[in-house]
CSV table of C-alpha atoms in Angstrom, one decimal:
chain,number,residue,atom,x,y,z
A,176,UNK,CA,28.0,-17.0,-6.3
A,177,UNK,CA,24.5,-18.0,-7.3
A,178,UNK,CA,24.5,-20.9,-4.7
A,179,UNK,CA,25.6,-18.5,-1.9
A,180,UNK,CA,23.3,-15.6,-3.1
A,181,UNK,CA,20.2,-17.1,-4.7
A,182,UNK,CA,18.3,-13.7,-4.6
A,183,UNK,CA,20.7,-10.8,-4.8
A,184,UNK,CA,18.0,-8.2,-4.7
A,185,UNK,CA,16.4,-9.8,-1.6
A,186,UNK,CA,19.8,-9.8,0.2
A,187,UNK,CA,20.3,-6.2,-0.7
A,188,UNK,CA,16.9,-5.3,0.5
A,189,UNK,CA,17.4,-7.1,3.8
A,190,UNK,CA,20.8,-5.5,4.2
A,191,UNK,CA,19.6,-2.0,3.7
A,192,UNK,CA,16.5,-2.6,6.0
A,193,UNK,CA,18.9,-3.9,8.6
A,194,UNK,CA,21.0,-0.7,8.4
A,195,UNK,CA,18.0,1.5,8.4
A,196,UNK,CA,16.6,-0.2,11.5
A,197,UNK,CA,19.9,-0.1,13.5
A,198,UNK,CA,21.8,2.8,12.0
A,199,UNK,CA,24.8,2.8,9.8
A,200,UNK,CA,27.9,1.6,11.6
A,201,UNK,CA,30.7,-1.0,10.6
A,202,UNK,CA,29.3,-3.5,13.1
A,203,UNK,CA,25.8,-3.4,12.0
A,204,UNK,CA,27.0,-3.5,8.5
A,205,UNK,CA,28.7,-6.8,9.1
A,206,UNK,CA,25.9,-8.3,11.2
A,207,UNK,CA,23.4,-7.4,8.3
A,208,UNK,CA,25.6,-8.8,5.8
A,209,UNK,CA,25.6,-12.2,7.6
A,210,UNK,CA,21.8,-12.0,7.9
A,211,UNK,CA,21.4,-10.9,4.3
A,212,UNK,CA,23.3,-14.2,3.3
A,213,UNK,CA,21.7,-16.4,5.7
A,214,UNK,CA,18.0,-15.5,5.6
A,215,UNK,CA,17.6,-16.0,1.9
A,216,UNK,CA,19.4,-19.4,2.1
A,217,UNK,CA,17.1,-20.5,4.8
A,218,UNK,CA,13.9,-19.6,3.0
A,219,UNK,CA,15.0,-20.8,-0.3
A,220,UNK,CA,12.5,-23.7,-0.3
A,221,UNK,CA,9.7,-21.3,0.0
A,222,UNK,CA,10.4,-19.8,-3.4
A,223,UNK,CA,9.6,-22.4,-6.0
A,224,UNK,CA,10.6,-20.3,-9.1
A,225,UNK,CA,13.1,-17.7,-8.7
A,226,UNK,CA,12.2,-14.5,-10.4
A,227,UNK,CA,15.1,-13.3,-12.4
A,228,UNK,CA,15.7,-9.5,-12.6
A,229,UNK,CA,16.9,-8.7,-16.1
A,230,UNK,CA,16.8,-5.1,-16.5
A,231,UNK,CA,17.5,-3.0,-13.4
A,232,UNK,CA,17.2,0.6,-15.0
A,233,UNK,CA,13.8,-0.3,-16.3
A,234,UNK,CA,13.0,-1.3,-12.7
A,235,UNK,CA,14.1,2.1,-11.4
A,236,UNK,CA,12.1,3.9,-14.0
A,237,UNK,CA,9.0,1.7,-13.2
A,238,UNK,CA,9.2,2.5,-9.5
A,239,UNK,CA,9.5,6.2,-10.3
A,240,UNK,CA,6.6,6.1,-12.7
A,241,UNK,CA,4.4,4.2,-10.0
A,242,UNK,CA,5.1,6.8,-7.4
A,243,UNK,CA,4.3,9.7,-9.7
A,244,UNK,CA,1.0,7.9,-10.6
A,245,UNK,CA,0.1,7.4,-7.0
A,246,UNK,CA,0.4,11.0,-6.4
A,247,UNK,CA,-1.4,12.3,-9.5
A,248,UNK,CA,-4.1,9.7,-9.2
A,249,UNK,CA,-4.6,10.4,-5.4
A,250,UNK,CA,-5.6,13.8,-6.3
A,251,UNK,CA,-8.1,12.6,-8.9
A,252,UNK,CA,-9.6,10.1,-6.6
A,253,UNK,CA,-9.8,12.7,-3.8
A,254,UNK,CA,-12.0,14.7,-6.2
A,255,UNK,CA,-14.2,11.7,-7.0
A,256,UNK,CA,-14.7,11.0,-3.2
A,257,UNK,CA,-15.7,14.5,-2.3
A,258,UNK,CA,-18.3,14.9,-5.0
A,259,UNK,CA,-21.5,13.2,-5.1
A,260,UNK,CA,-21.2,9.4,-5.0
A,261,UNK,CA,-24.1,9.1,-7.3
A,262,UNK,CA,-22.0,10.4,-10.2
A,263,UNK,CA,-19.4,7.5,-9.7
A,264,UNK,CA,-19.4,4.7,-12.4
A,265,UNK,CA,-18.0,1.7,-10.5
A,266,UNK,CA,-17.2,-1.4,-12.3
A,267,UNK,CA,-15.6,-4.9,-12.2
A,268,UNK,CA,-13.3,-5.3,-15.0
A,269,UNK,CA,-11.5,-8.6,-16.1
A,270,UNK,CA,-7.9,-7.9,-17.2
A,271,UNK,CA,-6.3,-10.8,-19.3
A,272,UNK,CA,-2.8,-11.3,-18.1
A,273,UNK,CA,0.3,-11.6,-20.4
A,274,UNK,CA,2.6,-12.1,-17.5
A,275,UNK,CA,3.6,-15.6,-16.5
A,276,UNK,CA,5.8,-15.2,-13.6
A,277,UNK,CA,4.0,-15.4,-10.2
A,278,UNK,CA,6.2,-12.9,-8.6
A,279,UNK,CA,5.6,-10.4,-11.6
A,280,UNK,CA,1.8,-11.0,-11.2
A,281,UNK,CA,2.1,-10.2,-7.5
A,282,UNK,CA,3.8,-6.9,-8.4
A,283,UNK,CA,1.2,-6.1,-10.9
A,284,UNK,CA,-1.7,-6.6,-8.5
A,285,UNK,CA,0.1,-4.7,-5.9
A,286,UNK,CA,0.8,-1.8,-8.2
A,287,UNK,CA,-3.0,-1.8,-9.5
A,288,UNK,CA,-4.2,-1.7,-5.9
A,289,UNK,CA,-1.6,1.0,-4.8
A,290,UNK,CA,-2.5,3.4,-7.8
A,291,UNK,CA,-5.8,4.9,-6.5
A,292,UNK,CA,-9.1,4.4,-8.4
A,293,UNK,CA,-8.3,0.6,-9.0
A,294,UNK,CA,-8.3,-2.3,-6.6
A,295,UNK,CA,-7.3,-5.8,-7.7
A,296,UNK,CA,-9.9,-8.2,-6.1
A,297,UNK,CA,-9.0,-11.6,-7.4
A,298,UNK,CA,-6.6,-13.7,-9.7
A,299,UNK,CA,-8.2,-16.6,-11.6
A,300,UNK,CA,-7.2,-20.2,-10.7
A,301,UNK,CA,-5.1,-20.5,-13.9
A,302,UNK,CA,-3.4,-17.1,-13.2
A,303,UNK,CA,-4.6,-15.8,-16.5
A,304,UNK,CA,-7.1,-13.2,-15.6
A,305,UNK,CA,-7.3,-10.6,-13.0
A,306,UNK,CA,-10.4,-9.1,-11.5
A,307,UNK,CA,-10.1,-5.4,-10.9
A,308,UNK,CA,-12.6,-3.1,-9.3
A,309,UNK,CA,-12.6,0.5,-10.2
A,310,UNK,CA,-14.1,3.6,-8.6
A,311,UNK,CA,-15.0,5.4,-11.7
A,312,UNK,CA,-14.6,4.0,-15.2
A,313,UNK,CA,-15.3,5.7,-18.5
A,314,UNK,CA,-14.4,3.0,-21.0
A,315,UNK,CA,-13.3,-0.5,-20.2
A,316,UNK,CA,-11.0,-1.0,-23.2
A,317,UNK,CA,-9.2,2.1,-22.4
A,318,UNK,CA,-8.6,1.1,-18.9
A,319,UNK,CA,-7.4,-2.3,-19.7
A,320,UNK,CA,-5.1,-0.7,-22.5
A,321,UNK,CA,-3.8,1.7,-20.0
A,322,UNK,CA,-2.9,-0.8,-17.3
A,323,UNK,CA,-1.3,-3.1,-19.9
A,324,UNK,CA,0.8,-0.4,-21.4
A,325,UNK,CA,1.8,1.4,-18.3
A,326,UNK,CA,2.5,-1.4,-15.8
A,327,UNK,CA,2.4,-4.8,-17.4
A,328,UNK,CA,4.8,-4.2,-20.3
A,329,UNK,CA,7.4,-2.8,-18.2
A,330,UNK,CA,7.0,-5.6,-15.7
A,331,UNK,CA,7.3,-8.1,-18.5
A,332,UNK,CA,10.5,-6.3,-19.7
A,333,UNK,CA,12.0,-6.4,-16.2
A,334,UNK,CA,11.4,-10.1,-15.4
A,335,UNK,CA,10.9,-12.0,-18.5
A,336,UNK,CA,13.2,-10.9,-21.3
B,94,UNK,CA,17.2,27.7,5.1
B,95,UNK,CA,15.5,26.9,8.4
B,96,UNK,CA,12.2,28.5,7.4
B,97,UNK,CA,12.3,26.6,4.2
B,98,UNK,CA,12.6,23.3,6.0
B,99,UNK,CA,9.9,24.3,8.5
B,100,UNK,CA,7.7,25.3,5.6
B,101,UNK,CA,8.2,21.8,3.9
B,102,UNK,CA,7.6,20.0,7.0
B,103,UNK,CA,4.4,21.8,7.7
B,104,UNK,CA,3.2,21.3,4.2
B,105,UNK,CA,3.9,17.6,4.4
B,106,UNK,CA,2.0,17.2,7.6
B,107,UNK,CA,-1.0,19.0,6.2
B,108,UNK,CA,-0.9,17.3,2.9
B,109,UNK,CA,-0.6,13.9,4.8
B,110,UNK,CA,-3.5,14.9,7.1
B,111,UNK,CA,-5.7,16.0,4.3
B,112,UNK,CA,-5.5,12.8,2.2
B,113,UNK,CA,-5.9,10.6,5.5
B,114,UNK,CA,-9.0,12.4,6.1
B,115,UNK,CA,-10.3,12.1,2.6
B,116,UNK,CA,-9.5,8.4,2.5
B,117,UNK,CA,-11.6,8.2,5.6
B,118,UNK,CA,-14.3,10.3,4.3
B,119,UNK,CA,-14.6,7.8,1.4
B,120,UNK,CA,-14.7,5.0,3.9
B,121,UNK,CA,-17.6,6.6,5.7
B,122,UNK,CA,-19.8,7.9,2.9
B,123,UNK,CA,-19.5,5.7,-0.2
B,124,UNK,CA,-22.3,3.3,-0.7
B,125,UNK,CA,-21.1,-0.2,-1.0
B,126,UNK,CA,-18.1,-2.2,0.4
B,127,UNK,CA,-16.3,-2.4,-3.0
B,128,UNK,CA,-16.3,1.3,-3.2
B,129,UNK,CA,-15.2,1.8,0.4
B,130,UNK,CA,-12.2,-0.4,-0.2
B,131,UNK,CA,-10.7,2.3,-2.3
B,132,UNK,CA,-10.4,4.5,0.8
B,133,UNK,CA,-7.6,2.9,2.9
B,134,UNK,CA,-5.3,2.4,-0.1
B,135,UNK,CA,-5.4,6.1,-0.3
B,136,UNK,CA,-4.9,6.8,3.3
B,137,UNK,CA,-1.9,4.6,3.4
B,138,UNK,CA,-0.1,5.8,0.2
B,139,UNK,CA,-0.3,9.6,0.7
B,140,UNK,CA,-1.6,10.1,4.2
B,141,UNK,CA,1.0,8.1,6.1
B,142,UNK,CA,3.4,8.8,3.3
B,143,UNK,CA,3.0,12.7,3.8
B,144,UNK,CA,3.4,12.4,7.6
B,145,UNK,CA,6.4,10.2,7.4
B,146,UNK,CA,8.2,12.3,4.8
B,147,UNK,CA,7.6,15.3,7.2
B,148,UNK,CA,9.1,13.1,10.0
B,149,UNK,CA,12.1,12.2,7.8
B,150,UNK,CA,12.7,15.9,6.9
B,151,UNK,CA,12.3,17.1,10.5
B,152,UNK,CA,14.7,14.8,12.2
B,153,UNK,CA,17.3,15.0,9.5
B,154,UNK,CA,17.2,18.7,9.9
B,155,UNK,CA,17.4,18.5,13.7
B,156,UNK,CA,20.4,16.2,13.6
B,157,UNK,CA,22.1,17.7,10.7
B,158,UNK,CA,22.3,14.3,9.1
B,159,UNK,CA,20.2,11.9,7.0
B,160,UNK,CA,17.8,9.7,9.0
B,161,UNK,CA,15.9,7.3,6.9
B,162,UNK,CA,14.4,4.8,9.6
B,163,UNK,CA,10.9,5.9,8.9
B,164,UNK,CA,11.2,4.8,5.3
B,165,UNK,CA,10.9,1.3,6.6
B,166,UNK,CA,7.3,1.9,7.6
B,167,UNK,CA,6.5,3.4,4.2
B,168,UNK,CA,8.2,0.4,2.7
B,169,UNK,CA,6.3,-2.2,4.8
B,170,UNK,CA,2.9,-0.4,4.3
B,171,UNK,CA,3.4,-0.3,0.5
B,172,UNK,CA,4.0,-4.1,0.5
B,173,UNK,CA,1.1,-5.0,2.9
B,174,UNK,CA,-1.6,-2.6,2.0
B,175,UNK,CA,-2.5,-4.1,-1.3
B,176,UNK,CA,-2.3,-7.5,0.2
B,177,UNK,CA,-4.9,-6.7,2.8
B,178,UNK,CA,-7.2,-5.0,0.3
B,179,UNK,CA,-6.8,-8.0,-1.9
B,180,UNK,CA,-7.8,-10.4,0.9
B,181,UNK,CA,-10.6,-8.3,2.2
B,182,UNK,CA,-12.1,-8.0,-1.4
B,183,UNK,CA,-11.9,-11.9,-1.7
B,184,UNK,CA,-13.7,-12.1,1.7
B,185,UNK,CA,-16.5,-9.8,0.5
B,186,UNK,CA,-16.9,-11.7,-2.7
B,187,UNK,CA,-17.1,-15.0,-0.8
B,188,UNK,CA,-19.8,-13.5,1.4
B,189,UNK,CA,-21.5,-12.1,-1.8
B,190,UNK,CA,-21.9,-8.7,-0.4
B,191,UNK,CA,-24.2,-6.6,-2.4
B,192,UNK,CA,-22.8,-3.9,-4.7
B,193,UNK,CA,-24.4,-1.0,-6.1
B,194,UNK,CA,-27.0,-1.8,-8.8
B,195,UNK,CA,-25.2,0.2,-11.5
B,196,UNK,CA,-21.9,-1.5,-11.1
B,197,UNK,CA,-20.8,-2.8,-14.5
B,198,UNK,CA,-19.5,-6.3,-14.7
B,199,UNK,CA,-19.9,-9.0,-12.0
B,200,UNK,CA,-17.7,-10.1,-9.0
B,201,UNK,CA,-16.4,-13.7,-9.4
B,202,UNK,CA,-18.1,-16.7,-7.5
B,203,UNK,CA,-15.7,-17.8,-4.7
C,213,UNK,CA,4.9,27.6,11.3
C,214,UNK,CA,5.3,24.1,12.6
C,215,UNK,CA,3.5,25.1,15.9
C,216,UNK,CA,0.4,25.8,13.8
C,217,UNK,CA,0.7,22.9,11.2
C,218,UNK,CA,1.1,20.3,13.9
C,219,UNK,CA,-2.2,20.8,15.7
C,220,UNK,CA,-4.0,21.0,12.4
C,221,UNK,CA,-2.4,17.9,11.3
C,222,UNK,CA,-3.5,16.2,14.6
C,223,UNK,CA,-7.1,17.5,14.0
C,224,UNK,CA,-7.2,16.0,10.5
C,225,UNK,CA,-6.1,12.7,11.7
C,226,UNK,CA,-8.3,12.5,14.5
C,227,UNK,CA,-11.3,13.5,12.4
C,228,UNK,CA,-10.2,10.6,10.2
C,229,UNK,CA,-10.2,8.2,13.1
C,230,UNK,CA,-13.7,9.3,14.1
C,231,UNK,CA,-14.9,8.7,10.7
C,232,UNK,CA,-13.3,5.2,10.9
C,233,UNK,CA,-15.0,4.6,14.1
C,234,UNK,CA,-18.3,5.6,12.7
C,235,UNK,CA,-17.9,2.9,9.9
C,236,UNK,CA,-16.7,0.3,12.5
C,237,UNK,CA,-19.8,0.8,14.7
C,238,UNK,CA,-22.1,1.1,11.8
C,239,UNK,CA,-21.0,-1.8,9.8
C,240,UNK,CA,-23.2,-3.1,8.3
C,241,UNK,CA,-21.2,-6.2,7.5
C,242,UNK,CA,-18.2,-7.9,8.8
C,243,UNK,CA,-15.7,-7.1,5.9
C,244,UNK,CA,-16.8,-3.4,6.4
C,245,UNK,CA,-15.8,-3.5,10.1
C,246,UNK,CA,-12.4,-5.2,9.3
C,247,UNK,CA,-11.8,-2.5,6.5
C,248,UNK,CA,-12.6,0.1,9.1
C,249,UNK,CA,-9.9,-1.4,11.6
C,250,UNK,CA,-7.5,-1.7,8.7
C,251,UNK,CA,-7.9,2.0,8.0
C,252,UNK,CA,-7.7,2.8,11.7
C,253,UNK,CA,-4.4,1.3,12.5
C,254,UNK,CA,-3.0,3.0,9.3
C,255,UNK,CA,-4.3,6.5,10.6
C,256,UNK,CA,-2.9,5.5,14.1
C,257,UNK,CA,0.6,5.2,12.5
C,258,UNK,CA,0.3,8.6,11.1
C,259,UNK,CA,-0.8,9.9,14.3
C,260,UNK,CA,2.0,8.5,16.2
C,261,UNK,CA,4.5,9.8,13.7
C,262,UNK,CA,3.1,13.2,14.2
C,263,UNK,CA,3.3,12.8,17.9
C,264,UNK,CA,7.0,11.9,17.5
C,265,UNK,CA,7.5,15.1,15.7
C,266,UNK,CA,5.6,17.2,18.3
C,267,UNK,CA,7.7,15.6,21.2
C,268,UNK,CA,10.9,15.7,19.2
C,269,UNK,CA,11.6,12.1,20.0
C,270,UNK,CA,12.6,9.2,17.8
C,271,UNK,CA,11.2,6.6,20.2
C,272,UNK,CA,7.8,6.6,18.5
C,273,UNK,CA,9.2,5.2,15.3
C,274,UNK,CA,9.4,1.7,16.9
C,275,UNK,CA,5.8,1.9,18.1
C,276,UNK,CA,4.6,3.0,14.5
C,277,UNK,CA,6.5,0.0,13.0
C,278,UNK,CA,4.9,-2.4,15.5
C,279,UNK,CA,1.4,-1.3,14.8
C,280,UNK,CA,2.1,-1.7,11.1
C,281,UNK,CA,3.3,-5.3,11.7
C,282,UNK,CA,0.5,-6.4,14.0
C,283,UNK,CA,-2.2,-4.5,12.1
C,284,UNK,CA,-1.3,-6.3,8.7
C,285,UNK,CA,-1.3,-9.6,10.5
C,286,UNK,CA,-4.6,-9.1,12.2
C,287,UNK,CA,-6.3,-7.8,9.0
C,288,UNK,CA,-5.1,-10.9,7.1
C,289,UNK,CA,-6.2,-13.2,9.8
C,290,UNK,CA,-9.6,-11.8,9.9
C,291,UNK,CA,-10.0,-11.8,6.1
C,292,UNK,CA,-8.9,-15.3,6.0
C,293,UNK,CA,-11.3,-16.3,8.8
C,294,UNK,CA,-14.1,-14.7,6.8
C,295,UNK,CA,-13.3,-16.5,3.5
C,296,UNK,CA,-12.5,-19.9,5.0
C,297,UNK,CA,-14.1,-20.1,8.4
C,298,UNK,CA,-10.6,-20.9,9.9
C,299,UNK,CA,-7.4,-19.2,10.2
C,300,UNK,CA,-5.0,-22.1,10.0
C,301,UNK,CA,-6.0,-24.9,8.0
């Protein structure tokens, strides 16, 4: 099973996007299934370390939390943009990473960029530190703690026991 | 029922439009590149998200069935927008673009 | 209700596009212009999706998807060019 489906989640995602693109029917279901098996097998060499999903319910919870944050933070940032730019307190912040898996780090940087108010700008060579630019920062320690608690810890639980 | 759906579709269109506009206002008026970078990520997430939600709702209602094709666009944008923002930020740091004087912390040398 | 909301939605997104155009022309640096184009294609997707609703046609979905794909690739290519001076090393 593991040989045939090295990335079950990727296969599921491919299958669902195929069905969304072409409409739900038996024929496309079958064709999509073939593609969902063949494509991950063909791209296997591009993934040096396979990320292991350990906790699916946590992933669902994480996705919901991120969506909620995107909506609420968007409103907050809209207010920041519309008032005088002089009142903004921009900052570059360095976030020490606890995550080790590359895929989990990618997810964390994407999450940070998607939630408005913060954009991840760079990852250090050794994948230990993340450079973040914030639109309006009150307290550096509080921001780092918030990102760690809200996004990094769930990701750690999802991907690395 | 019809009026409710119509109301929701209209509301989603307006919310999407307003957030797309606010993102672009940020792009136009904020003083330095790193601040402007925050604009597009906003326009993507809620701006396009709002209009696509409206479209999903509208066509599902027209055809009396679930139609989720447009979700693919949102999914794709959610995956790609952070990547392009990240690469543009790296490019800006490489070119050592000036940032506002009162920015705390420093960008990294590339 | 929809016949009022749609023109307003169009107006909002066109205004956003005009602001992007301003940033594109004004610059002042290359990354700024790339960022303006990046925002522009995203707003163009929103515009096309709205147009699809207005015309009650599903054909525009594919156009939106294509713009999303090509826009991302071109932004990454330009950003890569700006950091490395080359796109494919």
